[in-house]
Amino acid sequence: MSVSLTAHDPAPRSPSGEPGGEPSLRLVRRPRPGRWLAIAVAVFGAAWIAYTVIVNPHLHWDIVAQYQFDAVILAGLWVTVQLTLVSMAVGVAIGVLVAVMQLSESPVLRATASAYTWFFRGTPLLVQLIFWFNLALLFPVIGIGVPFDGPKLVEWQTNQVITGFVAALLGLSINEGAYMAEIVRAGIQSVDPGQREAGASLGMSNRQVLRRVVLPQAMRVIIPPFGNQFVSMLKTTSLVSVIAGADLMTVSQHLYLANFEVIALLMVASIWYLVLTTVASVAQHAIERRYRPGGPPLRRRVLTHLRPGRSAPDRTTADRIAPDRRAAERTAADGTIPDHTTPAAPTAAERQNAQPPGSTGRDGQEESA
């Protein structure tokens, strides 16, 4: 905020009436005509769009109200929620695995993970969905058996297995795993390497260090982009309509192809997408506040994982643990063994309080209590 200072009293006086006191200053906001103009344009534009949409005779709001809670629409809405939840769960699992492979010391694992993210991030999701839906053109029969054209133990017709819903899950999950791999990798690399060394010094395995020390601290970096990916996935499921995935957009298309109410049915789908994304955004903000950097919940969560079987310490206990941990780190660095039996030297205030009244100091004079 830009302000200008102006003297409120040109000839200030002291409390005794004498001239000369400090001048009283008045804060004056700097005029912002451009900001007020932008506000006026935004308000006018929003009012004009709302008026045009509401009073437009070609937009049949009665049809919108009729189909908003229709059973077919609600069934498609449930399929959209299922696709989003399952695809994100599988995508997160794939992303964590691929991120660990990218950070591995093995060049083969790193190359495999890099090739996976390169391919599925570099090809359009729509192309991947159509490919999975038409997988029967490439493999008419899929089964379990000996690889390299060996005998098959069990076989299925691909068209019976890869339905529209399964093809949508495969396309969305595998594509999301490539993006989540980069998000998880960035979150893991944001954790100080000393945290891994501290976990290893406590005798933890690499898996325990990752699960109990690294991932809880990386969550504050992973949560914001993960929330954005979840909101984006809710809307990306509309691409499933090209393979008849029975989602919200697919059933809306089937309805408006039957009654020719295209705009009304698109408004119905848009309202439900707005409801879903709003709920997801509110949940994202709540989780971000929980995992905010340096917040007490994150500290208690990490300390709980470091001490399995114990309850999370409060703030006072955590503060008491910190000096002991720093002393242990210094001990491990210089190789000395601290002597915990030797009491610390009392301060001057403690020595003075410990002397009874009437005792004399080193100068032979009586000290006051």
CSV table of C-alpha atoms in Angstrom, one decimal:
chain,number,residue,atom,x,y,z
A,1,MET,CA,0.0,0.0,0.0
A,2,SER,CA,1.5,3.3,-1.0
A,3,VAL,CA,0.8,6.2,1.3
A,4,SER,CA,2.0,9.8,1.5
A,5,LEU,CA,2.7,11.7,4.7
A,6,THR,CA,1.4,15.2,5.1
A,7,ALA,CA,1.7,17.5,8.2
A,8,HIS,CA,-1.6,17.8,9.9
A,9,ASP,CA,-0.6,20.9,11.9
A,10,PRO,CA,1.8,23.3,10.3
A,11,ALA,CA,2.7,25.0,13.6
A,12,PRO,CA,2.6,22.3,16.3
A,13,ARG,CA,2.8,23.2,19.9
A,14,SER,CA,4.0,21.5,23.0
A,15,PRO,CA,1.6,20.4,25.9
A,16,SER,CA,2.5,23.7,27.7
A,17,GLY,CA,1.4,25.8,24.8
A,18,GLU,CA,4.9,26.6,23.6
A,19,PRO,CA,5.5,26.2,19.9
A,20,GLY,CA,7.8,23.4,18.9
A,21,GLY,CA,6.3,19.9,19.6
A,22,GLU,CA,6.6,17.1,17.1
A,23,PRO,CA,4.2,17.5,14.1
A,24,SER,CA,1.3,15.1,13.8
A,25,LEU,CA,1.3,13.3,10.5
A,26,ARG,CA,-1.8,12.1,8.6
A,27,LEU,CA,-1.6,9.1,6.3
A,28,VAL,CA,-3.2,9.7,2.9
A,29,ARG,CA,-3.7,6.9,0.4
A,30,ARG,CA,-2.3,7.5,-3.0
A,31,PRO,CA,-5.1,7.7,-5.6
A,32,ARG,CA,-5.4,4.6,-7.9
A,33,PRO,CA,-7.7,5.5,-10.8
A,34,GLY,CA,-6.5,2.5,-12.8
A,35,ARG,CA,-7.5,0.1,-10.1
A,36,TRP,CA,-11.0,1.6,-9.8
A,37,LEU,CA,-11.4,1.5,-13.5
A,38,ALA,CA,-10.4,-2.2,-13.6
A,39,ILE,CA,-12.9,-3.0,-10.8
A,40,ALA,CA,-15.7,-1.2,-12.6
A,41,VAL,CA,-14.9,-3.1,-15.9
A,42,ALA,CA,-14.8,-6.4,-14.0
A,43,VAL,CA,-18.1,-5.8,-12.2
A,44,PHE,CA,-19.8,-4.6,-15.3
A,45,GLY,CA,-18.6,-7.6,-17.4
A,46,ALA,CA,-19.7,-10.1,-14.7
A,47,ALA,CA,-23.1,-8.5,-14.4
A,48,TRP,CA,-23.5,-8.4,-18.2
A,49,ILE,CA,-22.5,-12.1,-18.6
A,50,ALA,CA,-24.8,-13.2,-15.8
A,51,TYR,CA,-27.8,-11.2,-17.2
A,52,THR,CA,-27.1,-12.6,-20.7
A,53,VAL,CA,-27.0,-16.2,-19.5
A,54,ILE,CA,-30.1,-15.9,-17.2
A,55,VAL,CA,-32.5,-14.1,-19.5
A,56,ASN,CA,-31.3,-15.9,-22.7
A,57,PRO,CA,-34.5,-17.5,-24.2
A,58,HIS,CA,-32.4,-20.2,-26.0
A,59,LEU,CA,-31.1,-21.5,-22.7
A,60,HIS,CA,-33.8,-23.7,-21.3
A,61,TRP,CA,-33.4,-23.6,-17.5
A,62,ASP,CA,-36.4,-25.8,-17.0
A,63,ILE,CA,-34.5,-28.6,-18.8
A,64,VAL,CA,-31.5,-27.9,-16.7
A,65,ALA,CA,-33.6,-28.2,-13.5
A,66,GLN,CA,-35.3,-31.4,-14.9
A,67,TYR,CA,-32.0,-33.3,-15.6
A,68,GLN,CA,-29.8,-31.9,-12.8
A,69,PHE,CA,-30.7,-34.8,-10.4
A,70,ASP,CA,-31.8,-37.3,-13.1
A,71,ALA,CA,-30.9,-40.9,-12.3
A,72,VAL,CA,-28.8,-41.2,-15.5
A,73,ILE,CA,-26.9,-38.1,-14.7
A,74,LEU,CA,-26.2,-39.2,-11.1
A,75,ALA,CA,-25.0,-42.6,-12.4
A,76,GLY,CA,-22.6,-40.9,-14.7
A,77,LEU,CA,-21.5,-38.6,-11.8
A,78,TRP,CA,-20.7,-41.7,-9.7
A,79,VAL,CA,-18.6,-43.2,-12.5
A,80,THR,CA,-16.7,-39.9,-12.7
A,81,VAL,CA,-15.9,-40.0,-9.0
A,82,GLN,CA,-14.9,-43.7,-9.2
A,83,LEU,CA,-12.6,-43.0,-12.1
A,84,THR,CA,-11.0,-40.1,-10.3
A,85,LEU,CA,-10.4,-41.8,-7.0
A,86,VAL,CA,-9.1,-45.1,-8.5
A,87,SER,CA,-7.0,-43.4,-11.1
A,88,MET,CA,-5.4,-41.1,-8.5
A,89,ALA,CA,-4.7,-43.9,-6.1
A,90,VAL,CA,-3.1,-46.1,-8.7
A,91,GLY,CA,-1.2,-43.1,-10.1
A,92,VAL,CA,0.2,-42.2,-6.7
A,93,ALA,CA,1.4,-45.8,-6.2
A,94,ILE,CA,3.0,-45.8,-9.6
A,95,GLY,CA,4.5,-42.3,-9.0
A,96,VAL,CA,6.1,-43.3,-5.7
A,97,LEU,CA,7.6,-46.4,-7.2
A,98,VAL,CA,8.9,-44.6,-10.2
A,99,ALA,CA,10.3,-41.7,-8.1
A,100,VAL,CA,12.2,-44.2,-5.9
A,101,MET,CA,13.6,-45.8,-9.1
A,102,GLN,CA,14.7,-42.4,-10.4
A,103,LEU,CA,16.6,-41.7,-7.2
A,104,SER,CA,18.2,-45.2,-7.2
A,105,GLU,CA,21.9,-45.8,-7.5
A,106,SER,CA,21.3,-48.4,-10.3
A,107,PRO,CA,21.6,-46.8,-13.8
A,108,VAL,CA,19.2,-49.5,-15.2
A,109,LEU,CA,16.4,-48.5,-12.8
A,110,ARG,CA,17.0,-44.8,-13.4
A,111,ALA,CA,16.9,-45.3,-17.2
A,112,THR,CA,13.7,-47.4,-17.0
A,113,ALA,CA,12.0,-44.8,-14.8
A,114,SER,CA,13.1,-41.9,-17.1
A,115,ALA,CA,11.9,-43.8,-20.2
A,116,TYR,CA,8.5,-44.3,-18.5
A,117,THR,CA,8.0,-40.6,-17.6
A,118,TRP,CA,9.4,-39.5,-21.0
A,119,PHE,CA,6.9,-41.6,-23.0
A,120,PHE,CA,3.7,-41.1,-21.0
A,121,ARG,CA,4.3,-37.4,-20.4
A,122,GLY,CA,5.2,-36.9,-24.1
A,123,THR,CA,2.1,-38.5,-25.7
A,124,PRO,CA,-1.4,-37.0,-25.4
A,125,LEU,CA,-3.7,-38.5,-23.0
A,126,LEU,CA,-6.5,-38.8,-25.6
A,127,VAL,CA,-4.2,-40.9,-27.8
A,128,GLN,CA,-3.4,-43.2,-24.9
A,129,LEU,CA,-7.1,-43.7,-24.1
A,130,ILE,CA,-7.9,-44.6,-27.7
A,131,PHE,CA,-5.0,-47.0,-27.8
A,132,TRP,CA,-6.1,-48.8,-24.6
A,133,PHE,CA,-9.6,-49.0,-25.9
A,134,ASN,CA,-8.4,-50.6,-29.2
A,135,LEU,CA,-5.9,-52.9,-27.6
A,136,ALA,CA,-7.7,-55.9,-29.2
A,137,LEU,CA,-6.5,-54.8,-32.6
A,138,LEU,CA,-2.9,-55.4,-31.4
A,139,PHE,CA,-3.5,-58.3,-29.0
A,140,PRO,CA,-6.8,-60.1,-29.8
A,141,VAL,CA,-6.1,-62.5,-27.0
A,142,ILE,CA,-4.4,-61.8,-23.7
A,143,GLY,CA,-3.4,-64.5,-21.1
A,144,ILE,CA,-1.0,-65.7,-18.5
A,145,GLY,CA,1.7,-68.2,-19.5
A,146,VAL,CA,5.3,-68.6,-20.6
A,147,PRO,CA,6.6,-65.4,-22.3
A,148,PHE,CA,8.2,-65.3,-25.8
A,149,ASP,CA,5.3,-67.2,-27.5
A,150,GLY,CA,5.3,-70.0,-24.9
A,151,PRO,CA,2.2,-72.0,-23.8
A,152,LYS,CA,-0.6,-70.1,-22.2
A,153,LEU,CA,-2.1,-71.2,-18.9
A,154,VAL,CA,-5.2,-68.9,-19.0
A,155,GLU,CA,-6.5,-66.8,-22.0
A,156,TRP,CA,-9.2,-64.2,-22.4
A,157,GLN,CA,-10.6,-62.3,-25.3
A,158,THR,CA,-9.2,-58.8,-25.1
A,159,ASN,CA,-12.6,-57.1,-26.0
A,160,GLN,CA,-14.2,-58.9,-23.0
A,161,VAL,CA,-11.5,-57.7,-20.6
A,162,ILE,CA,-10.7,-54.2,-21.9
A,163,THR,CA,-14.1,-52.5,-21.6
A,164,GLY,CA,-14.6,-48.7,-21.8
A,165,PHE,CA,-14.3,-48.4,-18.0
A,166,VAL,CA,-11.1,-50.5,-17.8
A,167,ALA,CA,-9.5,-48.7,-20.7
A,168,ALA,CA,-10.3,-45.4,-19.0
A,169,LEU,CA,-8.7,-46.6,-15.8
A,170,LEU,CA,-5.6,-47.8,-17.6
A,171,GLY,CA,-5.1,-44.6,-19.6
A,172,LEU,CA,-5.8,-42.2,-16.7
A,173,SER,CA,-3.8,-44.2,-14.1
A,174,ILE,CA,-0.7,-44.8,-16.1
A,175,ASN,CA,-0.6,-41.2,-17.4
A,176,GLU,CA,-1.1,-39.8,-14.0
A,177,GLY,CA,1.7,-42.0,-12.6
A,178,ALA,CA,4.2,-40.3,-14.9
A,179,TYR,CA,3.2,-36.9,-13.5
A,180,MET,CA,3.1,-38.0,-9.9
A,181,ALA,CA,6.6,-39.5,-10.2
A,182,GLU,CA,8.0,-36.1,-10.9
A,183,ILE,CA,6.0,-34.6,-8.0
A,184,VAL,CA,7.1,-37.2,-5.5
A,185,ARG,CA,10.7,-37.0,-6.7
A,186,ALA,CA,10.8,-33.3,-6.1
A,187,GLY,CA,9.2,-33.7,-2.7
A,188,ILE,CA,11.8,-36.4,-1.7
A,189,GLN,CA,14.7,-34.3,-2.9
A,190,SER,CA,13.4,-31.3,-0.9
A,191,VAL,CA,14.1,-33.2,2.4
A,192,ASP,CA,17.5,-32.5,3.9
A,193,PRO,CA,19.9,-35.4,3.4
A,194,GLY,CA,20.8,-35.2,7.1
A,195,GLN,CA,17.3,-36.5,7.9
A,196,ARG,CA,18.2,-39.8,6.1
A,197,GLU,CA,21.5,-40.0,7.9
A,198,ALA,CA,19.8,-39.5,11.2
A,199,GLY,CA,17.3,-42.2,10.4
A,200,ALA,CA,20.1,-44.6,9.4
A,201,SER,CA,22.0,-43.8,12.6
A,202,LEU,CA,19.0,-45.0,14.6
A,203,GLY,CA,19.3,-48.4,12.8
A,204,MET,CA,16.4,-48.0,10.3
A,205,SER,CA,16.5,-49.7,7.0
A,206,ASN,CA,16.1,-47.7,3.8
A,207,ARG,CA,12.4,-48.6,3.5
A,208,GLN,CA,11.8,-47.4,7.1
A,209,VAL,CA,13.7,-44.2,6.5
A,210,LEU,CA,11.6,-43.5,3.4
A,211,ARG,CA,8.3,-44.3,5.1
A,212,ARG,CA,8.9,-42.8,8.6
A,213,VAL,CA,11.2,-39.9,8.0
A,214,VAL,CA,11.4,-38.8,4.4
A,215,LEU,CA,7.8,-39.1,3.1
A,216,PRO,CA,6.2,-37.3,6.1
A,217,GLN,CA,8.5,-34.3,5.6
A,218,ALA,CA,8.1,-34.4,1.9
A,219,MET,CA,4.3,-34.2,2.1
A,220,ARG,CA,4.3,-30.4,2.5
A,221,VAL,CA,5.9,-30.2,-0.9
A,222,ILE,CA,3.8,-33.0,-2.5
A,223,ILE,CA,0.4,-31.9,-1.3
A,224,PRO,CA,-0.1,-28.7,-3.3
A,225,PRO,CA,0.7,-30.1,-6.7
A,226,PHE,CA,-1.1,-33.4,-5.8
A,227,GLY,CA,-4.3,-31.3,-5.1
A,228,ASN,CA,-4.0,-29.6,-8.4
A,229,GLN,CA,-3.6,-33.0,-10.1
A,230,PHE,CA,-6.7,-34.3,-8.3
A,231,VAL,CA,-8.8,-31.3,-9.4
A,232,SER,CA,-7.4,-31.6,-13.0
A,233,MET,CA,-8.3,-35.4,-13.0
A,234,LEU,CA,-11.9,-34.6,-12.1
A,235,LYS,CA,-12.1,-32.6,-15.3
A,236,THR,CA,-9.9,-34.8,-17.4
A,237,THR,CA,-12.3,-37.7,-17.0
A,238,SER,CA,-14.5,-36.0,-19.5
A,239,LEU,CA,-12.1,-37.3,-22.2
A,240,VAL,CA,-13.4,-40.8,-21.5
A,241,SER,CA,-16.5,-39.8,-23.5
A,242,VAL,CA,-14.6,-40.6,-26.7
A,243,ILE,CA,-14.4,-44.3,-25.7
A,244,ALA,CA,-17.9,-44.5,-24.1
A,245,GLY,CA,-16.7,-44.7,-20.6
A,246,ALA,CA,-20.1,-44.1,-19.1
A,247,ASP,CA,-18.9,-41.0,-17.2
A,248,LEU,CA,-20.8,-37.8,-16.6
A,249,MET,CA,-19.8,-36.3,-20.0
A,250,THR,CA,-20.7,-39.6,-21.8
A,251,VAL,CA,-24.3,-39.8,-20.4
A,252,SER,CA,-24.8,-36.1,-21.0
A,253,GLN,CA,-23.9,-36.6,-24.7
A,254,HIS,CA,-26.3,-39.6,-24.9
A,255,LEU,CA,-29.1,-37.5,-23.5
A,256,TYR,CA,-28.6,-34.4,-25.7
A,257,LEU,CA,-28.3,-36.6,-28.8
A,258,ALA,CA,-31.7,-38.0,-28.0
A,259,ASN,CA,-33.6,-34.7,-27.1
A,260,PHE,CA,-31.3,-32.1,-28.9
A,261,GLU,CA,-31.0,-30.0,-25.7
A,262,VAL,CA,-27.2,-29.6,-26.2
A,263,ILE,CA,-26.6,-26.4,-24.2
A,264,ALA,CA,-28.9,-27.4,-21.3
A,265,LEU,CA,-27.3,-30.8,-20.8
A,266,LEU,CA,-23.8,-29.2,-21.1
A,267,MET,CA,-24.9,-26.8,-18.3
A,268,VAL,CA,-26.0,-29.7,-16.2
A,269,ALA,CA,-22.6,-31.4,-16.6
A,270,SER,CA,-20.7,-28.1,-16.0
A,271,ILE,CA,-22.6,-27.5,-12.7
A,272,TRP,CA,-21.7,-30.9,-11.4
A,273,TYR,CA,-18.0,-30.5,-12.4
A,274,LEU,CA,-18.0,-27.2,-10.6
A,275,VAL,CA,-19.4,-28.8,-7.4
A,276,LEU,CA,-16.8,-31.6,-7.5
A,277,THR,CA,-13.9,-29.3,-8.1
A,278,THR,CA,-15.1,-26.9,-5.4
A,279,VAL,CA,-15.2,-29.7,-2.8
A,280,ALA,CA,-11.8,-31.0,-3.9
A,281,SER,CA,-10.3,-27.5,-3.6
A,282,VAL,CA,-11.7,-27.0,-0.1
A,283,ALA,CA,-10.2,-30.3,1.0
A,284,GLN,CA,-6.9,-29.4,-0.6
A,285,HIS,CA,-6.7,-26.2,1.3
A,286,ALA,CA,-7.5,-28.0,4.6
A,287,ILE,CA,-4.7,-30.5,4.0
A,288,GLU,CA,-2.2,-27.8,3.0
A,289,ARG,CA,-2.9,-26.1,6.3
A,290,ARG,CA,-2.2,-29.3,8.2
A,291,TYR,CA,1.1,-29.9,6.4
A,292,ARG,CA,2.2,-26.3,6.4
A,293,PRO,CA,6.0,-25.8,6.7
A,294,GLY,CA,7.1,-25.9,10.4
A,295,GLY,CA,3.7,-26.5,11.7
A,296,PRO,CA,3.2,-28.5,15.0
A,297,PRO,CA,1.2,-31.3,13.3
A,298,LEU,CA,4.1,-32.1,10.9
A,299,ARG,CA,6.6,-32.1,13.7
A,300,ARG,CA,4.5,-34.4,15.9
A,301,ARG,CA,4.0,-36.7,12.9
A,302,VAL,CA,7.7,-37.1,12.2
A,303,LEU,CA,8.6,-37.6,15.9
A,304,THR,CA,5.9,-40.3,16.1
A,305,HIS,CA,7.3,-42.2,13.1
A,306,LEU,CA,10.8,-41.9,14.6
A,307,ARG,CA,9.6,-43.5,17.9
A,308,PRO,CA,7.1,-46.2,17.0
A,309,GLY,CA,4.9,-47.3,19.8
A,310,ARG,CA,5.0,-43.9,21.6
A,311,SER,CA,2.5,-41.1,21.5
A,312,ALA,CA,3.5,-37.9,19.8
A,313,PRO,CA,5.2,-35.5,22.3
A,314,ASP,CA,3.9,-32.1,23.0
A,315,ARG,CA,5.7,-28.9,22.2
A,316,THR,CA,7.5,-28.8,25.6
A,317,THR,CA,8.7,-32.4,25.3
A,318,ALA,CA,9.9,-31.8,21.7
A,319,ASP,CA,11.8,-28.7,22.8
A,320,ARG,CA,13.5,-30.7,25.6
A,321,ILE,CA,14.5,-33.5,23.2
A,322,ALA,CA,16.1,-31.1,20.7
A,323,PRO,CA,19.2,-30.2,22.9
A,324,ASP,CA,19.9,-33.8,23.6
A,325,ARG,CA,19.7,-34.7,19.9
A,326,ARG,CA,22.1,-31.9,19.0
A,327,ALA,CA,24.5,-33.1,21.7
A,328,ALA,CA,24.3,-36.7,20.3
A,329,GLU,CA,25.1,-35.4,16.9
A,330,ARG,CA,28.1,-33.5,18.1
A,331,THR,CA,29.2,-36.6,20.0
A,332,ALA,CA,29.0,-38.7,16.9
A,333,ALA,CA,30.9,-36.1,14.9
A,334,ASP,CA,34.0,-35.9,17.2
A,335,GLY,CA,33.9,-39.4,18.6
A,336,THR,CA,33.8,-38.4,22.3
A,337,ILE,CA,31.6,-39.8,25.0
A,338,PRO,CA,29.6,-37.2,26.9
A,339,ASP,CA,29.6,-37.4,30.7
A,340,HIS,CA,26.0,-37.2,31.7
A,341,THR,CA,26.8,-37.7,35.4
A,342,THR,CA,28.7,-34.4,35.9
A,343,PRO,CA,26.2,-31.7,36.8
A,344,ALA,CA,26.4,-28.3,35.1
A,345,ALA,CA,28.1,-25.4,37.0
A,346,PRO,CA,25.6,-23.3,38.8
A,347,THR,CA,25.1,-19.7,37.7
A,348,ALA,CA,25.7,-16.6,39.8
A,349,ALA,CA,22.0,-16.2,40.4
A,350,GLU,CA,21.7,-19.8,41.5
A,351,ARG,CA,24.6,-19.5,44.0
A,352,GLN,CA,23.1,-16.3,45.4
A,353,ASN,CA,19.7,-17.9,45.9
A,354,ALA,CA,21.3,-21.0,47.5
A,355,GLN,CA,23.0,-19.0,50.3
A,356,PRO,CA,21.0,-18.5,53.4
A,357,PRO,CA,20.3,-15.0,54.7
A,358,GLY,CA,23.0,-13.6,56.8
A,359,SER,CA,25.9,-15.5,55.2
A,360,THR,CA,28.9,-13.6,54.1
A,361,GLY,CA,30.5,-13.5,50.7
A,362,ARG,CA,34.2,-13.6,49.8
A,363,ASP,CA,34.7,-9.9,50.8
A,364,GLY,CA,33.6,-10.7,54.4
A,365,GLN,CA,30.5,-8.4,54.2
A,366,GLU,CA,27.0,-9.7,54.9
A,367,GLU,CA,25.0,-10.2,51.7
A,368,SER,CA,21.4,-9.3,51.4
A,369,ALA,CA,18.8,-12.0,50.6
